Amino acid sequence: MNTTTTIEAGLVHQQFDDIGQQREAAKLGMWIFLATEVLFFGGLFLSYTVYRFVYGHAFVEASRKLDVVIGGTNTAVLLISSLLMAFAVRASKLDQRRMLTGLLLGTAFLGCVFMLLKGVEYHKDYVDHLVPRMGFKWEGADPGNAELFYWIYFAMTGLHAIHVTVGIGILLVLALLAWRNTFSNGNHNTIEIAGLYWHFVDIVWCFLFPLLYLVGHR
Amino acid sequence: MDQFRLFPPEASTSAQQIDWIYFALVALTVLICVIVFVPIIFFSIKYRRGSKADRSNPRVESVFIESGWTIVPLLIFIGLFSWGAVVYFHVENPPRDALQVQVIGKQWMWRLQHAEGKQEINELHVPVDRPVELTMTSQDVIHSFFVPAFRLHQDVVPGKYTHEWFRATRPGEYHIFCSQYCGTQHSAMIGRVVVMEPLDYERWLNTGRPMESIALAGERLFRERGCSGCHSVNSKFHAPLLEGTWGKPVPLESGEMVTVDERYVRDSILLPGKEISKGYQNIMPSFAGTLSEEEIMQLIAYIKSIGNQTSPSESAPNASR
Amino acid sequence: MKTAIEIDIQTEGEMPREHYLNVKTGVKAWLLTMDHKRIGILYLWTILVFFLIASVAAAMMRIELLTPQGDFVTNETYNKLFTIHGVLMVWFFLIPSIPTVLGNFAIPMMIGARDVAFPKLNLLSWYIFVAGGALTLWAIIHGGVDTGWTFYTPYSTTYANSHVITMAAGVFVAGFSSIITGMNFMATIHKMRAAGLTWFRLPLFIWSMYATSVILVLATPVLAITLAVMCVERIWGVGIFDPKLGGDPILFQHMFWFYSHPAVYIMILPGMGVVSELITCFSRKQIFGYGFVAAASMAIAVLGFLVWGHHMFVSSQSVYAGMVFSILSFLVAIPSAIKVFNWTATLHKGSIHFATPMLYALGFIGLFTIGGMTGLFLATLAVDVHVHDSYFVIAHFHYIMVGGMVMAFMGGLHYWWPKITGRLYPEMAGKLAALTTFLGFNLTFFPQFILGYLGMPRRYHAYPPEFQMFNVLSTAGASILGIGYLLPLIYFLWSLKFGRVAGPNPWRATGLEWQTPSPPPKHNFEDKTPIVTEKPYSYSAKEDADLNLASI
């Protein structure tokens, strides 16, 4: 064991030899978890793909009713939040406590903005009678297939929203811990791993947006 | 217990083909078991603890041996796959001249109807040495029409048509089982196939009160349900004519081409807006929930029966039917 | 060897040595433990409970099938019995069996680590598993579920009138326990190996557990989302799987088998790993073709993801899709065949000890060979058209799951029992149980191959009388099999108090787990973790030709 580990000794869990091993294991664990998540969303992406293929026309029609402006804004919001998250990871590595806390809060704030906009959009969908089983009305052809599109839309965005909510919770806890100076002296691994998760949530949205909103947009 | 058996009776042409593959696989299994078990027993005795056998210079790797027992099974497997696939292709593709029987599975019975109109429940009478094609669908959950004596097996899926066919080779009575779990009385969803000599079959078919054939029933429905109000040359509405379309490709509004088959006709009745013929409006109402599975099958049979007629629009007006 | 004997003497001395079992006792210490060894034992007790419930369900089914009429239980009860049997055996016994019990206990020790990478998550996975199991048991107690373990739509979504959602939720929850276990093992094997323990010095059990973990992590979430959609569909009538609303019930089967076929390999790969350990140790020989056996595990994990459609040859999927899935299913059989041939070749010039674990391992090879070969029948398109959903399929997968996995689990449990408890099981009773299990198993399931080819469909509560003779044979076999499973339960418990003290290495095995006392200390190794300098299984049959293992 070399000298740097004397500072870090308290941080190393008993099962690891040194902080490096612990960091790598944790990071690898997160990557494996994200692989799991990809497959978890995968089932819904598969359902989407199958019915997009079978009921292509109805899906295009149904997609036109979604609000591209809100969807687009939300995409921008999440992308910026990911940027802030990346800066947060950097700040944690540079031991900038105030900066780190601020960036984490900023990321969480943008997550909240996303959720707020999503809520506004869901409400608008409700008013427009686009929510299946809750007064769903469809003027065009094949209301059944349009309803299927909206089921998939709500399932996918809903599952994504759950992930965003969990992410916001994590960010807020981390911000509190950061303010209490938990992540100093090279203990930045947690921030990095939370960052991986947040970027993943962002990337999922980057797939959802074109598939759901832009399919019917001309 | 009637008798001791290791195989079900072989009562169709494909039964023989499938049994040959089965016997080949049994032989291969026995061979592999001999190849694995004999050395295990031999080594177990020869190299048992404390025996005086020579244990010097044991081999622990050999790319040559490993390649051998990778490549040889691979070749055998490719052979087996091809044999199985050829027979499967044969089993899955009905001949054109087959007798037509329509099958509807529901919890927990089979309803069968011959093209001539004769209906049966949980029983299927067929002549020997004639191919018979079953067109099947389900009214509720997934069932599976299984006749062990014919080595015949096909799931019966709600919302789509599946097919199976056989040519019976021996008169007699054979089991029909539902083999896809379908609920409480799954094991009671059984019946029998009665294979008859052709003359007996004709006699059977003509007993009882005379029935209207499936296609005729479809034609009657076509009029009664108002289909003919639009799908005819004299119609006020612009709807495609159906004569002569069966089995042919038609262009769609979306620019794709689709073949007029059971699926397309079924979807057009239940989901009219899904695939609209080129040059037409989406004005047809859906008949989902108002037509039973039998009635849809009858309409399909009718459209199939007029598939050989020329389209009236191409010939002189009023020339149809 | 010298140090081993020294520790031997130490264990039998006056001062009780501190080890993981006695370091902290009491219910609270066990429920809050983060020691992988204790978590393994928690899992052992938990899956034992599920195994017993599922076995009772199986016994009742076999009693029902003694006579052609459905006269012992009603058809509704029978349908619930096979659902209970399937759900509990698959998700609450077979999938967790070797990974969570033997894997949790042995993996860190075998790679020379103090614990798994994430001990807290490891404990969490047990709690999640218990929660999932509790939900499932709740569904069973409150009336059961009659969909079969496959939950096929639209029966499960629209027609089944039972606690489908609760049970599916139980399986959904338990799935996350699988995922966490898989993550944990992957991270552990990647990052926590002892100095010098390179990938190609890893014991084959580790390779197979790694392959298993890959499947656990990548397949289980698909099951989770499929069951979630199924439940949403049942509650709100979404229509994704409902033909009446424009959905496709076959899509459910695709998604279900995309998980459940790889899951079959979750249920057999760990068994293969255990058998590699047992065959080498008890024939005192280096495994034949180490690289090929290790690569075969990974090949199975990858190819296993590409063959799900062979469950659907008669489901109305396209003929051409059927052909692709058929050839891929033949290909996935090749790595399994390679393993069987390599195990057989390992015996050549060995010094073979017929200890109980070895009997189980040899039984595994025999039954797995038959199970694997009959799998080829099902991969052959034309033959599958006949035997699909018949008792032939039942017999085939029980040869793999019970003949393979359970035999391997029992073999592994006997092998590591002295390490887990510090005491040896009684050898004669062990041999008797192994033989009873083997004979009972064959008598139970071999007749079912014939029944299946005769055309008896699965999940039948009553059947035509001509099938009775083989059903009677099968039930007779099942009662023998039951005895074969009860015996170990009795003598394992007996051995906890009265078994001979084992010493650190009763089998004179080479693995790192045998270089520490039995039971191991809390952090597995007494002072420093070992350093590895050679390949695994460095046995010498020649030197060990006359070796007398402690228990024999």
Tab-separated table of N, CA and C in Angstrom, chain C residues 118 179 295 324 373 382 393:
chain	number	residue	atom	x	y	z
C	118	PHE	N	-20.090	-6.038	-4.293
C	118	PHE	CA	-21.102	-5.186	-3.667
C	118	PHE	C	-21.879	-5.979	-2.614
C	179	ILE	N	-30.973	-10.045	-11.409
C	179	ILE	CA	-30.151	-9.042	-12.100
C	179	ILE	C	-29.021	-8.577	-11.177
C	295	ALA	N	-14.529	-21.812	-23.376
C	295	ALA	CA	-15.107	-21.121	-24.530
C	295	ALA	C	-16.522	-21.623	-24.802
C	324	VAL	N	-34.513	-20.863	-39.620
C	324	VAL	CA	-33.355	-20.182	-39.024
C	324	VAL	C	-33.195	-20.610	-37.567
C	373	MET	N	-29.500	-34.823	-26.239
C	373	MET	CA	-29.814	-35.488	-27.510
C	373	MET	C	-31.302	-35.369	-27.832
C	382	ALA	N	-39.494	-31.018	-38.434
C	382	ALA	CA	-40.610	-31.923	-38.719
C	382	ALA	C	-40.988	-32.726	-37.486
C	393	VAL	N	-41.645	-33.159	-24.578
C	393	VAL	CA	-41.000	-31.907	-24.174
C	393	VAL	C	-40.785	-31.892	-22.661
